Amino acid sequence: MQAEWEPQSAVQLTWPHKDTDWAPILPEITAVYEEMAHEISKREPLIIVDDIPHNDTWARDHGFISVEETSLPTSHSILLLDFCFNGWGKKFEATLDNQINYHLYSRGLVKGIYEDHLDFVLEGGSIESDGKGTIFTTECCLMAPHRNQPLTKTEIEERLKQWLGAERIIWLQHGSLLGDDTDGHIDTLVRICPDDTLLYTSGDDDHPDLALMEQELQTLRTLEGKPYRLLKLPLPRPIYDDGDRLPATYANYLVINGAVLVPTYRQPDLDAKAMQIIQQAFPDREIVGIDCCAVIRQHGSLHCCTMQYYL
């Protein structure tokens, strides 16, 4: 499985419409998607899913997971792995979302070798790859109810290694955000960056488990036995909707060709600090802030809305 910063052929957005949960704020969320589309399309092709019926717009979790198959006779080929998305453990309806990938493939909008894994639940937001054999995930997500029971952790790990071409799976046992619907997606907590760098979400008094996650990260080693370079991201100040705290995080950024799109939350000091820290991990890329205050109202953020494909 490629690292997100490797050269990309396209990024997918699944567009909001009046029959999704975005209906109450459709003009506001459409403006955010238009801004994302503008920034992405300046740098690489953009696939917009609009005329294919869909329940919601979380392309990260219903989109193909791309894997480079280097054992084929050609220099390389891309495997398009189509996993089941079941609304994060059957919390929400996702039947239509599971039909998007085949429509994209059959129309030739994405290129690669199709692999059907629709009997296994796996969301793109739940895994991170360094592109050289290590996959990060969280135990609280992949072992959560209504995903792949009765498979054991060992059985799930063996499948991930086989399908994603991994030498090892790092299972984080700590880390979660208040208001999170995903049971602890890794892309809200810890992100792998070039040069064995980990960007991670720091905590506050309401998130003591994030401090335990930080301690856990400090004990990790690369395949070469070296400690990771750790860069701590601030946690946005609390954002509420109808009294419920929303899972705002700066870790949910998107790496594209030549840039990193970073979610911002109208907190200028923390937004700027987060972007400066992310710039340290990606010194050769432009850092672009995208106001995601509308996106967070449906308990997701920028990375959740997108899925990238590779050359």
Short mmCIF file of N, CA, C and O in Angstrom, two decimals, residues 146-253:
data_model
loop_
_atom_site.label_atom_id
_atom_site.label_comp_id
_atom_site.label_asym_id
_atom_site.label_seq_id
_atom_site.Cartn_x
_atom_site.Cartn_y
_atom_site.Cartn_z
N HIS A 146 -19.64 -5.35 14.90
CA HIS A 146 -20.32 -5.27 13.60
C HIS A 146 -19.37 -4.94 12.45
O HIS A 146 -19.78 -4.33 11.47
N ARG A 147 -18.11 -5.33 12.57
CA ARG A 147 -17.22 -5.17 11.44
C ARG A 147 -16.83 -6.54 10.87
O ARG A 147 -17.36 -6.91 9.84
N ASN A 148 -15.96 -7.27 11.53
CA ASN A 148 -15.51 -8.53 10.93
C ASN A 148 -15.54 -9.70 11.91
O ASN A 148 -14.77 -10.65 11.77
N GLN A 149 -16.43 -9.63 12.89
CA GLN A 149 -16.58 -10.76 13.79
C GLN A 149 -17.12 -11.97 13.00
O GLN A 149 -17.87 -11.79 12.04
N PRO A 150 -16.70 -13.19 13.35
CA PRO A 150 -15.93 -13.55 14.56
C PRO A 150 -14.44 -13.65 14.33
O PRO A 150 -13.74 -14.36 15.08
N LEU A 151 -13.87 -12.97 13.32
CA LEU A 151 -12.44 -13.04 13.08
C LEU A 151 -11.67 -12.49 14.29
O LEU A 151 -12.07 -11.49 14.89
N THR A 152 -10.57 -13.13 14.62
CA THR A 152 -9.72 -12.67 15.70
C THR A 152 -8.77 -11.58 15.21
O THR A 152 -8.62 -11.36 14.00
N LYS A 153 -8.11 -10.93 16.13
CA LYS A 153 -7.12 -9.92 15.78
C LYS A 153 -6.03 -10.51 14.90
O LYS A 153 -5.60 -9.90 13.90
N THR A 154 -5.57 -11.70 15.24
CA THR A 154 -4.52 -12.36 14.45
C THR A 154 -5.00 -12.65 13.04
O THR A 154 -4.27 -12.45 12.06
N GLU A 155 -6.24 -13.12 12.90
CA GLU A 155 -6.78 -13.42 11.58
C GLU A 155 -6.93 -12.16 10.74
O GLU A 155 -6.64 -12.16 9.54
N ILE A 156 -7.39 -11.08 11.36
CA ILE A 156 -7.51 -9.81 10.64
C ILE A 156 -6.13 -9.32 10.21
O ILE A 156 -5.93 -8.86 9.08
N GLU A 157 -5.16 -9.42 11.09
CA GLU A 157 -3.80 -8.97 10.77
C GLU A 157 -3.24 -9.74 9.58
O GLU A 157 -2.61 -9.14 8.69
N GLU A 158 -3.43 -11.03 9.55
CA GLU A 158 -2.90 -11.81 8.44
C GLU A 158 -3.54 -11.41 7.12
O GLU A 158 -2.87 -11.36 6.08
N ARG A 159 -4.83 -11.11 7.13
CA ARG A 159 -5.49 -10.66 5.90
C ARG A 159 -4.95 -9.30 5.46
O ARG A 159 -4.70 -9.08 4.27
N LEU A 160 -4.77 -8.39 6.40
CA LEU A 160 -4.25 -7.07 6.05
C LEU A 160 -2.84 -7.17 5.46
O LEU A 160 -2.52 -6.50 4.48
N LYS A 161 -2.00 -7.99 6.05
CA LYS A 161 -0.65 -8.17 5.53
C LYS A 161 -0.69 -8.68 4.10
O LYS A 161 0.04 -8.19 3.22
N GLN A 162 -1.54 -9.66 3.87
CA GLN A 162 -1.63 -10.26 2.53
C GLN A 162 -2.14 -9.25 1.52
O GLN A 162 -1.55 -9.06 0.45
N TRP A 163 -3.25 -8.58 1.83
CA TRP A 163 -3.91 -7.71 0.85
C TRP A 163 -3.16 -6.40 0.65
O TRP A 163 -3.14 -5.86 -0.46
N LEU A 164 -2.54 -5.87 1.70
CA LEU A 164 -1.90 -4.55 1.63
C LEU A 164 -0.40 -4.64 1.42
O LEU A 164 0.28 -3.62 1.32
N GLY A 165 0.13 -5.86 1.33
CA GLY A 165 1.56 -6.03 1.10
C GLY A 165 2.41 -5.55 2.26
O GLY A 165 3.48 -4.98 2.06
N ALA A 166 1.96 -5.79 3.49
CA ALA A 166 2.64 -5.27 4.67
C ALA A 166 3.53 -6.32 5.32
O ALA A 166 3.20 -7.51 5.33
N GLU A 167 4.64 -5.86 5.88
CA GLU A 167 5.49 -6.72 6.70
C GLU A 167 4.99 -6.78 8.14
O GLU A 167 5.19 -7.77 8.84
N ARG A 168 4.36 -5.69 8.57
CA ARG A 168 3.86 -5.67 9.95
C ARG A 168 2.70 -4.71 10.06
O ARG A 168 2.56 -3.76 9.27
N ILE A 169 1.87 -4.97 11.06
CA ILE A 169 0.75 -4.10 11.41
C ILE A 169 1.02 -3.55 12.81
O ILE A 169 1.23 -4.33 13.75
N ILE A 170 1.04 -2.24 12.96
CA ILE A 170 1.14 -1.62 14.28
C ILE A 170 -0.26 -1.28 14.75
O ILE A 170 -0.96 -0.46 14.13
N TRP A 171 -0.69 -1.92 15.82
CA TRP A 171 -2.02 -1.70 16.40
C TRP A 171 -1.88 -0.72 17.57
O TRP A 171 -1.31 -1.08 18.60
N LEU A 172 -2.40 0.47 17.44
CA LEU A 172 -2.43 1.38 18.58
C LEU A 172 -3.59 1.00 19.50
O LEU A 172 -4.70 0.76 19.04
N GLN A 173 -3.31 0.98 20.79
CA GLN A 173 -4.33 0.57 21.75
C GLN A 173 -4.97 1.76 22.46
O GLN A 173 -5.91 1.57 23.24
N HIS A 174 -4.45 2.95 22.19
CA HIS A 174 -4.99 4.15 22.82
C HIS A 174 -5.27 5.21 21.77
O HIS A 174 -4.67 5.22 20.70
N GLY A 175 -6.21 6.10 22.11
CA GLY A 175 -6.52 7.22 21.25
C GLY A 175 -7.94 7.19 20.73
O GLY A 175 -8.36 6.23 20.08
N SER A 176 -8.68 8.24 21.01
CA SER A 176 -10.03 8.42 20.48
C SER A 176 -10.43 9.86 20.73
O SER A 176 -9.88 10.54 21.61
N LEU A 177 -11.38 10.35 19.93
CA LEU A 177 -11.86 11.72 20.05
C LEU A 177 -13.33 11.72 20.46
O LEU A 177 -14.12 10.90 19.95
N LEU A 178 -13.70 12.63 21.32
CA LEU A 178 -15.12 12.79 21.66
C LEU A 178 -15.91 13.13 20.40
O LEU A 178 -15.47 13.95 19.58
N GLY A 179 -17.07 12.50 20.24
CA GLY A 179 -17.91 12.76 19.09
C GLY A 179 -17.58 11.94 17.87
O GLY A 179 -18.25 12.06 16.84
N ASP A 180 -16.59 11.07 17.96
CA ASP A 180 -16.15 10.28 16.82
C ASP A 180 -17.12 9.13 16.56
O ASP A 180 -17.46 8.38 17.46
N ASP A 181 -17.57 9.01 15.28
CA ASP A 181 -18.47 7.92 14.89
C ASP A 181 -17.74 6.69 14.40
O ASP A 181 -18.35 5.66 14.15
N THR A 182 -16.41 6.80 14.20
CA THR A 182 -15.67 5.76 13.48
C THR A 182 -15.05 4.71 14.38
O THR A 182 -14.40 3.79 13.89
N ASP A 183 -15.18 4.86 15.69
CA ASP A 183 -14.54 3.97 16.65
C ASP A 183 -13.02 4.13 16.66
O ASP A 183 -12.29 3.19 16.98
N GLY A 184 -12.53 5.30 16.29
CA GLY A 184 -11.10 5.57 16.42
C GLY A 184 -10.30 5.40 15.15
O GLY A 184 -9.28 4.72 15.14
N HIS A 185 -10.73 6.05 14.06
CA HIS A 185 -9.95 6.00 12.82
C HIS A 185 -8.57 6.60 13.04
O HIS A 185 -8.42 7.67 13.62
N ILE A 186 -7.57 5.93 12.49
CA ILE A 186 -6.19 6.38 12.64
C ILE A 186 -5.97 7.76 12.01
O ILE A 186 -5.15 8.54 12.48
N ASP A 187 -6.75 8.10 10.96
CA ASP A 187 -6.50 9.38 10.28
C ASP A 187 -7.04 10.58 11.05
O ASP A 187 -6.87 11.72 10.61
N THR A 188 -7.63 10.35 12.21
CA THR A 188 -7.97 11.44 13.11
C THR A 188 -6.95 11.60 14.24
O THR A 188 -7.01 12.57 14.99
N LEU A 189 -6.02 10.63 14.32
CA LEU A 189 -5.14 10.54 15.49
C LEU A 189 -3.66 10.61 15.15
O LEU A 189 -2.93 11.43 15.71
N VAL A 190 -3.20 9.73 14.25
CA VAL A 190 -1.78 9.61 13.94
C VAL A 190 -1.62 9.47 12.44
O VAL A 190 -2.28 8.65 11.81
N ARG A 191 -0.71 10.26 11.85
CA ARG A 191 -0.46 10.20 10.41
C ARG A 191 1.03 9.95 10.16
O ARG A 191 1.89 10.57 10.79
N ILE A 192 1.31 9.05 9.23
CA ILE A 192 2.68 8.76 8.85
C ILE A 192 3.13 9.77 7.80
O ILE A 192 2.39 10.06 6.85
N CYS A 193 4.36 10.25 7.94
CA CYS A 193 4.93 11.25 7.04
C CYS A 193 6.29 10.77 6.55
O CYS A 193 6.84 9.79 7.08
N PRO A 194 6.87 11.44 5.56
CA PRO A 194 8.19 11.02 5.08
C PRO A 194 9.24 11.03 6.20
O PRO A 194 9.10 11.70 7.23
N ASP A 195 10.31 10.27 5.97
CA ASP A 195 11.46 10.23 6.87
C ASP A 195 11.08 9.75 8.27
O ASP A 195 11.58 10.28 9.28
N ASP A 196 10.19 8.75 8.31
CA ASP A 196 9.83 8.10 9.59
C ASP A 196 9.34 9.11 10.62
O ASP A 196 9.70 9.06 11.80
N THR A 197 8.51 10.02 10.15
CA THR A 197 7.92 11.04 11.01
C THR A 197 6.46 10.70 11.27
O THR A 197 5.74 10.27 10.37
N LEU A 198 6.02 10.89 12.51
CA LEU A 198 4.62 10.71 12.88
C LEU A 198 4.06 12.04 13.38
O LEU A 198 4.60 12.62 14.32
N LEU A 199 3.01 12.51 12.73
CA LEU A 199 2.23 13.64 13.24
C LEU A 199 1.09 13.06 14.06
O LEU A 199 0.41 12.12 13.61
N TYR A 200 0.87 13.60 15.24
CA TYR A 200 -0.17 13.01 16.08
C TYR A 200 -0.93 14.08 16.85
O TYR A 200 -0.43 15.17 17.12
N THR A 201 -2.16 13.73 17.21
CA THR A 201 -3.06 14.64 17.91
C THR A 201 -2.76 14.64 19.40
O THR A 201 -2.69 13.57 20.02
N SER A 202 -2.58 15.81 19.96
CA SER A 202 -2.40 15.91 21.41
C SER A 202 -3.76 16.03 22.09
O SER A 202 -4.78 16.22 21.44
N GLY A 203 -3.77 15.91 23.40
CA GLY A 203 -5.04 15.87 24.11
C GLY A 203 -5.29 17.07 24.99
O GLY A 203 -4.52 18.02 25.03
N ASP A 204 -6.43 17.03 25.68
CA ASP A 204 -6.77 18.00 26.70
C ASP A 204 -7.38 17.23 27.86
O ASP A 204 -7.35 16.00 27.89
N ASP A 205 -7.96 17.94 28.82
CA ASP A 205 -8.50 17.26 30.00
C ASP A 205 -9.62 16.30 29.66
O ASP A 205 -9.88 15.35 30.41
N ASP A 206 -10.31 16.54 28.54
CA ASP A 206 -11.41 15.66 28.14
C ASP A 206 -10.93 14.44 27.36
O ASP A 206 -11.72 13.56 27.04
N HIS A 207 -9.64 14.40 27.03
CA HIS A 207 -9.10 13.31 26.22
C HIS A 207 -7.86 12.70 26.87
O HIS A 207 -6.76 12.71 26.30
N PRO A 208 -7.98 12.13 28.07
CA PRO A 208 -6.79 11.56 28.73
C PRO A 208 -6.18 10.40 27.94
O PRO A 208 -4.98 10.13 28.08
N ASP A 209 -6.98 9.73 27.12
CA ASP A 209 -6.45 8.60 26.36
C ASP A 209 -5.42 9.03 25.32
O ASP A 209 -4.58 8.24 24.90
N LEU A 210 -5.48 10.30 24.89
CA LEU A 210 -4.49 10.78 23.92
C LEU A 210 -3.11 10.89 24.55
O LEU A 210 -2.10 10.73 23.85
N ALA A 211 -3.03 11.16 25.85
CA ALA A 211 -1.74 11.17 26.53
C ALA A 211 -1.15 9.77 26.56
O ALA A 211 0.06 9.58 26.40
N LEU A 212 -2.00 8.77 26.78
CA LEU A 212 -1.54 7.38 26.75
C LEU A 212 -1.09 6.99 25.34
O LEU A 212 -0.13 6.24 25.17
N MET A 213 -1.78 7.52 24.32
CA MET A 213 -1.37 7.27 22.94
C MET A 213 0.01 7.85 22.68
O MET A 213 0.86 7.22 22.03
N GLU A 214 0.26 9.06 23.20
CA GLU A 214 1.58 9.68 23.02
C GLU A 214 2.67 8.81 23.63
O GLU A 214 3.73 8.59 23.02
N GLN A 215 2.43 8.28 24.83
CA GLN A 215 3.40 7.39 25.46
C GLN A 215 3.63 6.15 24.62
O GLN A 215 4.77 5.66 24.49
N GLU A 216 2.55 5.65 24.03
CA GLU A 216 2.65 4.47 23.17
C GLU A 216 3.52 4.76 21.94
O GLU A 216 4.38 3.95 21.56
N LEU A 217 3.32 5.92 21.32
CA LEU A 217 4.10 6.29 20.14
C LEU A 217 5.59 6.40 20.47
O LEU A 217 6.45 6.08 19.64
N GLN A 218 5.89 6.86 21.67
CA GLN A 218 7.29 7.02 22.07
C GLN A 218 8.03 5.69 22.16
O GLN A 218 9.26 5.65 22.06
N THR A 219 7.30 4.60 22.32
CA THR A 219 7.93 3.27 22.43
C THR A 219 8.09 2.58 21.07
O THR A 219 8.79 1.57 20.98
N LEU A 220 7.47 3.13 20.02
CA LEU A 220 7.49 2.46 18.73
C LEU A 220 8.83 2.62 18.04
O LEU A 220 9.54 3.62 18.22
N ARG A 221 9.16 1.65 17.20
CA ARG A 221 10.38 1.68 16.42
C ARG A 221 10.07 1.35 14.96
O ARG A 221 9.12 0.63 14.66
N THR A 222 10.90 1.89 14.08
CA THR A 222 10.76 1.59 12.66
C THR A 222 11.21 0.16 12.39
O THR A 222 11.74 -0.53 13.28
N LEU A 223 11.05 -0.29 11.14
CA LEU A 223 11.53 -1.62 10.77
C LEU A 223 13.05 -1.73 10.97
O LEU A 223 13.57 -2.83 11.18
N GLU A 224 13.74 -0.60 10.91
CA GLU A 224 15.19 -0.59 11.11
C GLU A 224 15.57 -0.48 12.59
O GLU A 224 16.76 -0.42 12.93
N GLY A 225 14.56 -0.42 13.47
CA GLY A 225 14.83 -0.37 14.90
C GLY A 225 15.07 1.01 15.46
O GLY A 225 15.53 1.16 16.61
N LYS A 226 14.76 2.05 14.71
CA LYS A 226 14.99 3.42 15.15
C LYS A 226 13.69 4.03 15.68
O LYS A 226 12.60 3.69 15.21
N PRO A 227 13.78 4.97 16.63
CA PRO A 227 12.57 5.66 17.08
C PRO A 227 12.03 6.56 15.98
O PRO A 227 12.78 7.06 15.14
N TYR A 228 10.73 6.76 15.99
CA TYR A 228 10.11 7.68 15.05
C TYR A 228 10.35 9.13 15.48
O TYR A 228 10.50 9.43 16.67
N ARG A 229 10.40 10.00 14.50
CA ARG A 229 10.39 11.44 14.78
C ARG A 229 8.95 11.83 15.06
O ARG A 229 8.06 11.65 14.21
N LEU A 230 8.69 12.38 16.22
CA LEU A 230 7.32 12.68 16.64
C LEU A 230 7.08 14.19 16.61
O LEU A 230 7.84 14.97 17.17
N LEU A 231 5.98 14.58 15.93
CA LEU A 231 5.56 15.98 15.87
C LEU A 231 4.13 16.06 16.41
O LEU A 231 3.22 15.43 15.86
N LYS A 232 3.96 16.84 17.47
CA LYS A 232 2.66 16.90 18.16
C LYS A 232 1.80 18.03 17.59
O LYS A 232 2.22 19.18 17.55
N LEU A 233 0.60 17.67 17.15
CA LEU A 233 -0.37 18.64 16.66
C LEU A 233 -1.25 19.12 17.81
O LEU A 233 -1.66 18.32 18.67
N PRO A 234 -1.60 20.42 17.83
CA PRO A 234 -2.54 20.88 18.85
C PRO A 234 -3.92 20.30 18.61
O PRO A 234 -4.26 19.89 17.49
N LEU A 235 -4.70 20.24 19.64
CA LEU A 235 -6.11 19.87 19.51
C LEU A 235 -6.92 21.15 19.42
O LEU A 235 -6.74 22.07 20.23
N PRO A 236 -7.81 21.29 18.44
CA PRO A 236 -8.64 22.49 18.38
C PRO A 236 -9.42 22.69 19.69
O PRO A 236 -9.78 21.72 20.36
N ARG A 237 -9.65 23.94 20.03
CA ARG A 237 -10.52 24.19 21.18
C ARG A 237 -11.90 23.60 20.91
O ARG A 237 -12.32 23.48 19.75
N PRO A 238 -12.63 23.23 21.98
CA PRO A 238 -13.89 22.51 21.79
C PRO A 238 -14.86 23.22 20.86
O PRO A 238 -15.07 24.44 20.95
N ILE A 239 -15.45 22.44 19.95
CA ILE A 239 -16.48 22.90 19.04
C ILE A 239 -17.71 22.04 19.32
O ILE A 239 -17.62 20.81 19.33
N TYR A 240 -18.86 22.69 19.54
CA TYR A 240 -20.06 21.96 19.93
C TYR A 240 -21.17 22.15 18.90
O TYR A 240 -21.24 23.15 18.20
N ASP A 241 -22.03 21.15 18.84
CA ASP A 241 -23.24 21.22 18.03
C ASP A 241 -24.37 20.60 18.84
O ASP A 241 -24.31 19.42 19.19
N ASP A 242 -25.37 21.41 19.17
CA ASP A 242 -26.48 20.96 20.03
C ASP A 242 -25.97 20.36 21.33
O ASP A 242 -26.49 19.35 21.82
N GLY A 243 -24.92 20.94 21.88
CA GLY A 243 -24.39 20.50 23.16
C GLY A 243 -23.40 19.35 23.09
O GLY A 243 -22.81 18.99 24.11
N ASP A 244 -23.21 18.76 21.92
CA ASP A 244 -22.28 17.64 21.77
C ASP A 244 -20.95 18.13 21.21
O ASP A 244 -20.92 18.89 20.23
N ARG A 245 -19.85 17.69 21.81
CA ARG A 245 -18.54 18.08 21.31
C ARG A 245 -18.24 17.32 20.01
O ARG A 245 -18.45 16.10 19.91
N LEU A 246 -17.74 18.05 19.03
CA LEU A 246 -17.44 17.48 17.73
C LEU A 246 -15.98 17.06 17.66
O LEU A 246 -15.12 17.67 18.30
N PRO A 247 -15.64 16.03 16.85
CA PRO A 247 -14.29 15.47 16.84
C PRO A 247 -13.33 16.23 15.93
O PRO A 247 -12.74 15.67 14.99
N ALA A 248 -13.14 17.51 16.19
CA ALA A 248 -12.24 18.31 15.36
C ALA A 248 -10.79 17.88 15.59
O ALA A 248 -10.36 17.66 16.72
N THR A 249 -10.04 17.76 14.50
CA THR A 249 -8.64 17.35 14.57
C THR A 249 -7.89 17.89 13.37
O THR A 249 -8.43 17.93 12.26
N TYR A 250 -6.64 18.32 13.59
CA TYR A 250 -5.80 18.77 12.49
C TYR A 250 -5.12 17.60 11.78
O TYR A 250 -4.54 17.78 10.71
N ALA A 251 -5.17 16.41 12.37
CA ALA A 251 -4.53 15.25 11.76
C ALA A 251 -5.26 14.80 10.49
O ALA A 251 -4.69 14.03 9.71
N ASN A 252 -6.46 15.28 10.26
CA ASN A 252 -7.26 14.81 9.13
C ASN A 252 -6.98 15.64 7.88
O ASN A 252 -7.88 16.07 7.17
N TYR A 253 -5.70 15.82 7.58
CA TYR A 253 -5.27 16.57 6.39
C TYR A 253 -5.15 15.62 5.20
O TYR A 253 -5.13 14.39 5.35
#
